[in-house]
Amino acid sequence: MDYSTMFRLDGKHAVVIGCGGIGAEIVEGLAAQGARLTCLDANEEVARAAAARASAYSPADSARADVLDADGLATVAAGLGEVDVLVLTAATNVRKPVLDYTADEFERVVGLNLRGTFNAVRAFAPGMVARGSGSIIALSSIRALTVEPGQGVYAATKAGLVQLLRALAAELGPQGVRVNAVAPGVVETPLTEQIRADEAWGRAYADKSALGRWARPEELVGAVVYLAGDAASFVTGSQLLVDGGWTAIDGRFTPPFG
């Protein structure tokens, strides 16, 4: 092992699906370590913007791809050639009590968070299996482990995601494919702006972590870079918590509704 390069990703082709917010930071971080990037997003402009950031370090392409369109995603995957690293960040949430959920809201959250992951793995993993190597990394959440009012359906999808990844790790490991999750805590992104705009709610979330603050999007990048390459060559079926100690100290807050 050359320890001076163990975190480098030179010569690897990384595909990131979901390139806004945290995804954009991950794209740039992987590129900075030498990976060639393909940025996929349901919003083609978002994918192009992420690829532009990556191109400062390494070659990068972009395309529109919707994880809910299984056939379309498979077509995109087939046209990309060999893929060494697949990172999945696409997810959604509807914050409300379970009994207030509509059937459409339930299907939307479960569909993107679970079926989307299933579709993506089905599109990209067979190529990795055929070559005998690859790393699949999906963003889960602290909600896979701990929940609060209004997060029930989202938490169920993230817990289900982790179990799906563990099963894939068991099934694909003999073929040299590693599968892991990165579980963020509360992160400063546009999707959490509503929470941070409520001073009590935002402060409560900050105080529930051991570090007493929210994460910045770029603080998720190191975990993904680690899992992508040789530094994590014997790591699979794991969930790496990047939560500022939230789950260690059992943080909880009952948010306002309405």
Short mmCIF file of C-alpha atoms in Angstrom, two decimals:
data_model
loop_
_atom_site.label_atom_id
_atom_site.label_comp_id
_atom_site.label_asym_id
_atom_site.label_seq_id
_atom_site.Cartn_x
_atom_site.Cartn_y
_atom_site.Cartn_z
CA MET A 1 0.00 0.00 0.00
CA ASP A 2 1.33 3.42 -0.97
CA TYR A 3 0.04 5.46 1.95
CA SER A 4 0.90 8.72 0.23
CA THR A 5 -1.80 8.06 -2.39
CA MET A 6 -4.32 5.89 -0.55
CA PHE A 7 -7.02 8.58 -0.72
CA ARG A 8 -6.37 9.45 -4.36
CA LEU A 9 -8.89 8.41 -7.02
CA ASP A 10 -6.78 8.85 -10.14
CA GLY A 11 -7.98 6.74 -13.04
CA LYS A 12 -11.40 6.08 -11.49
CA HIS A 13 -14.71 7.04 -13.09
CA ALA A 14 -17.20 8.29 -10.50
CA VAL A 15 -20.88 8.85 -11.17
CA VAL A 16 -22.83 11.07 -8.79
CA ILE A 17 -26.63 10.99 -8.99
CA GLY A 18 -28.18 14.03 -7.34
CA CYS A 19 -25.78 16.93 -7.85
CA GLY A 20 -27.33 19.80 -5.95
CA GLY A 21 -26.42 20.85 -2.40
CA ILE A 22 -24.30 18.16 -0.76
CA GLY A 23 -24.03 16.36 -4.09
CA ALA A 24 -22.25 19.32 -5.68
CA GLU A 25 -19.66 19.32 -2.91
CA ILE A 26 -19.14 15.57 -3.30
CA VAL A 27 -18.63 16.01 -7.04
CA GLU A 28 -15.93 18.61 -6.48
CA GLY A 29 -14.27 16.59 -3.72
CA LEU A 30 -14.04 13.43 -5.82
CA ALA A 31 -12.67 15.40 -8.75
CA ALA A 32 -10.06 17.06 -6.54
CA GLN A 33 -8.76 13.59 -5.70
CA GLY A 34 -8.35 12.76 -9.37
CA ALA A 35 -11.58 10.98 -10.30
CA ARG A 36 -13.24 11.56 -13.66
CA LEU A 37 -16.80 12.65 -12.96
CA THR A 38 -20.16 12.11 -14.59
CA CYS A 39 -22.82 14.27 -12.96
CA LEU A 40 -26.42 13.06 -13.25
CA ASP A 41 -29.49 14.88 -12.02
CA ALA A 42 -33.17 15.13 -12.91
CA ASN A 43 -32.44 18.83 -13.44
CA GLU A 44 -29.92 19.05 -16.26
CA GLU A 45 -28.82 22.57 -15.25
CA VAL A 46 -27.89 21.30 -11.79
CA ALA A 47 -25.86 18.49 -13.35
CA ARG A 48 -24.04 20.92 -15.66
CA ALA A 49 -23.23 23.30 -12.80
CA ALA A 50 -21.72 20.46 -10.76
CA ALA A 51 -19.67 19.27 -13.73
CA ALA A 52 -18.34 22.80 -14.20
CA ARG A 53 -17.07 22.77 -10.61
CA ALA A 54 -15.43 19.39 -11.10
CA SER A 55 -13.74 20.37 -14.37
CA ALA A 56 -11.38 22.66 -12.47
CA TYR A 57 -9.68 19.48 -11.24
CA SER A 58 -10.52 16.63 -13.58
CA PRO A 59 -12.55 15.84 -16.72
CA ALA A 60 -16.29 15.93 -16.06
CA ASP A 61 -19.46 15.32 -18.03
CA SER A 62 -23.12 15.80 -17.18
CA ALA A 63 -26.50 14.51 -18.28
CA ARG A 64 -30.10 14.46 -17.21
CA ALA A 65 -31.15 11.27 -15.44
CA ASP A 66 -34.21 10.53 -13.31
CA VAL A 67 -33.84 7.67 -10.84
CA LEU A 68 -37.60 7.10 -11.02
CA ASP A 69 -37.26 6.26 -14.73
CA ALA A 70 -35.68 2.83 -14.53
CA ASP A 71 -35.44 2.27 -18.29
CA GLY A 72 -34.05 5.73 -18.96
CA LEU A 73 -31.48 5.38 -16.19
CA ALA A 74 -30.37 2.00 -17.51
CA THR A 75 -29.89 3.56 -20.94
CA VAL A 76 -27.76 6.35 -19.47
CA ALA A 77 -25.70 3.84 -17.50
CA ALA A 78 -25.08 1.71 -20.57
CA GLY A 79 -23.66 4.69 -22.40
CA LEU A 80 -21.16 5.68 -19.72
CA GLY A 81 -18.78 2.74 -20.00
CA GLU A 82 -16.93 1.50 -16.95
CA VAL A 83 -17.99 3.06 -13.64
CA ASP A 84 -15.81 2.55 -10.57
CA VAL A 85 -17.71 4.65 -8.03
CA LEU A 86 -21.45 5.34 -7.74
CA VAL A 87 -22.67 7.96 -5.27
CA LEU A 88 -26.40 8.36 -4.63
CA THR A 89 -27.68 11.51 -2.94
CA ALA A 90 -31.17 11.98 -4.44
CA ALA A 91 -33.85 12.09 -1.73
CA THR A 92 -36.90 14.00 -0.59
CA ASN A 93 -38.89 14.54 2.60
CA VAL A 94 -42.33 15.72 3.67
CA ARG A 95 -42.20 16.81 7.30
CA LYS A 96 -45.52 16.07 8.92
CA PRO A 97 -47.05 13.52 11.31
CA VAL A 98 -47.67 10.12 9.78
CA LEU A 99 -51.45 10.37 10.23
CA ASP A 100 -51.46 13.63 8.28
CA TYR A 101 -49.66 12.13 5.28
CA THR A 102 -51.57 11.70 2.06
CA ALA A 103 -51.12 8.59 -0.04
CA ASP A 104 -49.45 10.68 -2.75
CA GLU A 105 -46.95 12.14 -0.27
CA PHE A 106 -46.13 8.69 1.04
CA GLU A 107 -45.55 7.38 -2.48
CA ARG A 108 -43.39 10.39 -3.36
CA VAL A 109 -41.04 9.97 -0.38
CA VAL A 110 -40.83 6.19 -0.54
CA GLY A 111 -40.56 6.25 -4.33
CA LEU A 112 -37.56 8.58 -4.57
CA ASN A 113 -35.73 7.47 -1.44
CA LEU A 114 -36.09 3.71 -1.87
CA ARG A 115 -37.23 2.84 -5.39
CA GLY A 116 -34.84 5.41 -6.83
CA THR A 117 -31.93 3.74 -5.06
CA PHE A 118 -33.10 0.33 -6.24
CA ASN A 119 -33.29 1.58 -9.84
CA ALA A 120 -29.83 3.16 -9.67
CA VAL A 121 -28.18 0.05 -8.27
CA ARG A 122 -29.91 -2.12 -10.84
CA ALA A 123 -28.56 0.15 -13.58
CA PHE A 124 -24.94 0.44 -12.46
CA ALA A 125 -24.04 -2.54 -10.24
CA PRO A 126 -24.09 -5.24 -12.95
CA GLY A 127 -21.19 -3.55 -14.73
CA MET A 128 -19.20 -3.45 -11.50
CA VAL A 129 -19.96 -7.11 -10.86
CA ALA A 130 -18.82 -8.03 -14.36
CA ARG A 131 -15.48 -6.26 -13.81
CA GLY A 132 -15.04 -7.56 -10.27
CA SER A 133 -14.69 -4.18 -8.56
CA GLY A 134 -16.60 -1.05 -7.57
CA SER A 135 -17.80 1.12 -4.73
CA ILE A 136 -21.42 2.14 -4.19
CA ILE A 137 -22.11 4.88 -1.64
CA ALA A 138 -25.54 6.20 -0.73
CA LEU A 139 -26.47 9.01 1.63
CA SER A 140 -28.70 7.76 4.42
CA SER A 141 -29.40 9.91 7.49
CA ILE A 142 -29.31 9.99 11.25
CA ARG A 143 -33.04 9.31 10.81
CA ALA A 144 -32.12 5.73 9.94
CA LEU A 145 -31.28 5.40 13.65
CA THR A 146 -33.26 8.00 15.56
CA VAL A 147 -36.52 9.72 14.77
CA GLU A 148 -38.71 12.60 15.91
CA PRO A 149 -42.32 13.65 15.29
CA GLY A 150 -42.83 14.51 11.64
CA GLN A 151 -39.99 12.34 10.32
CA GLY A 152 -41.63 8.91 10.39
CA VAL A 153 -41.93 8.16 6.69
CA TYR A 154 -38.57 9.69 5.83
CA ALA A 155 -36.94 7.74 8.67
CA ALA A 156 -38.54 4.53 7.46
CA THR A 157 -37.08 5.04 3.98
CA LYS A 158 -33.62 5.77 5.33
CA ALA A 159 -33.65 2.73 7.61
CA GLY A 160 -34.88 0.66 4.67
CA LEU A 161 -32.11 2.12 2.52
CA VAL A 162 -29.46 1.01 5.00
CA GLN A 163 -30.83 -2.53 5.10
CA LEU A 164 -30.99 -2.62 1.29
CA LEU A 165 -27.34 -1.54 1.13
CA ARG A 166 -26.32 -4.15 3.68
CA ALA A 167 -28.03 -6.86 1.64
CA LEU A 168 -26.26 -5.61 -1.48
CA ALA A 169 -22.95 -5.64 0.38
CA ALA A 170 -23.52 -9.30 1.22
CA GLU A 171 -24.63 -10.21 -2.29
CA LEU A 172 -22.02 -8.25 -4.25
CA GLY A 173 -19.03 -8.59 -1.93
CA PRO A 174 -17.87 -11.91 -3.43
CA GLN A 175 -17.67 -10.11 -6.78
CA GLY A 176 -15.46 -7.35 -5.34
CA VAL A 177 -18.13 -4.64 -5.10
CA ARG A 178 -18.33 -2.66 -1.85
CA VAL A 179 -21.57 -1.00 -0.70
CA ASN A 180 -21.76 1.54 2.12
CA ALA A 181 -23.82 4.42 3.48
CA VAL A 182 -22.89 7.86 4.78
CA ALA A 183 -25.34 9.19 7.36
CA PRO A 184 -25.36 12.99 7.70
CA GLY A 185 -26.76 14.82 10.68
CA VAL A 186 -28.33 18.24 10.18
CA VAL A 187 -26.67 20.06 7.29
CA GLU A 188 -26.88 23.66 6.08
CA THR A 189 -28.47 23.25 2.64
CA PRO A 190 -31.33 24.96 0.81
CA LEU A 191 -33.57 22.05 1.82
CA THR A 192 -33.11 22.87 5.52
CA GLU A 193 -33.47 26.63 5.15
CA GLN A 194 -37.03 26.51 6.51
CA ILE A 195 -35.79 24.90 9.71
CA ARG A 196 -32.88 27.29 10.18
CA ALA A 197 -35.21 30.24 9.58
CA ASP A 198 -37.06 29.27 12.78
CA GLU A 199 -34.57 30.43 15.42
CA ALA A 200 -35.74 28.06 18.16
CA TRP A 201 -35.87 25.07 15.86
CA GLY A 202 -32.51 25.79 14.24
CA ARG A 203 -30.79 26.43 17.57
CA ALA A 204 -32.30 23.29 19.09
CA TYR A 205 -30.91 21.15 16.28
CA ALA A 206 -27.49 22.71 16.70
CA ASP A 207 -27.54 22.10 20.44
CA LYS A 208 -28.50 18.43 20.02
CA SER A 209 -25.14 17.56 18.48
CA ALA A 210 -22.00 17.13 20.54
CA LEU A 211 -20.32 19.88 18.52
CA GLY A 212 -23.15 22.34 19.08
CA ARG A 213 -23.65 23.36 15.46
CA TRP A 214 -25.00 22.34 12.07
CA ALA A 215 -22.75 20.64 9.51
CA ARG A 216 -21.55 22.45 6.43
CA PRO A 217 -22.13 20.53 3.15
CA GLU A 218 -18.40 20.20 2.50
CA GLU A 219 -17.98 18.30 5.78
CA LEU A 220 -19.66 15.26 4.18
CA VAL A 221 -17.11 15.01 1.40
CA GLY A 222 -14.29 13.34 3.33
CA ALA A 223 -16.43 10.36 4.25
CA VAL A 224 -17.45 9.79 0.64
CA VAL A 225 -13.88 10.16 -0.67
CA TYR A 226 -12.71 7.66 1.94
CA LEU A 227 -15.33 5.06 1.02
CA ALA A 228 -14.77 5.55 -2.69
CA GLY A 229 -11.15 4.46 -2.85
CA ASP A 230 -8.42 2.15 -1.65
CA ALA A 231 -8.35 3.62 1.85
CA ALA A 232 -11.62 1.74 2.50
CA SER A 233 -10.76 -1.42 0.57
CA PHE A 234 -11.99 -3.67 3.42
CA VAL A 235 -15.05 -1.59 4.35
CA THR A 236 -18.45 -2.76 3.16
CA GLY A 237 -21.94 -3.04 4.63
CA SER A 238 -21.18 -0.08 6.88
CA GLN A 239 -22.96 3.15 7.75
CA LEU A 240 -20.52 5.97 8.47
CA LEU A 241 -22.09 8.61 10.71
CA VAL A 242 -21.14 12.22 9.99
CA ASP A 243 -23.49 13.78 12.52
CA GLY A 244 -21.38 15.82 14.93
CA GLY A 245 -22.12 13.28 17.66
CA TRP A 246 -25.92 13.67 17.42
CA THR A 247 -26.70 9.95 17.70
CA ALA A 248 -24.02 9.45 20.36
CA ILE A 249 -25.81 11.80 22.75
CA ASP A 250 -29.35 10.96 21.57
CA GLY A 251 -30.38 14.43 20.41
CA ARG A 252 -34.11 15.07 20.03
CA PHE A 253 -36.37 18.01 19.31
CA THR A 254 -40.12 18.17 18.76
CA PRO A 255 -40.56 20.61 15.86
CA PRO A 256 -43.51 22.93 15.32
CA PHE A 257 -46.16 21.93 12.80
CA GLY A 258 -48.69 23.96 10.90
#
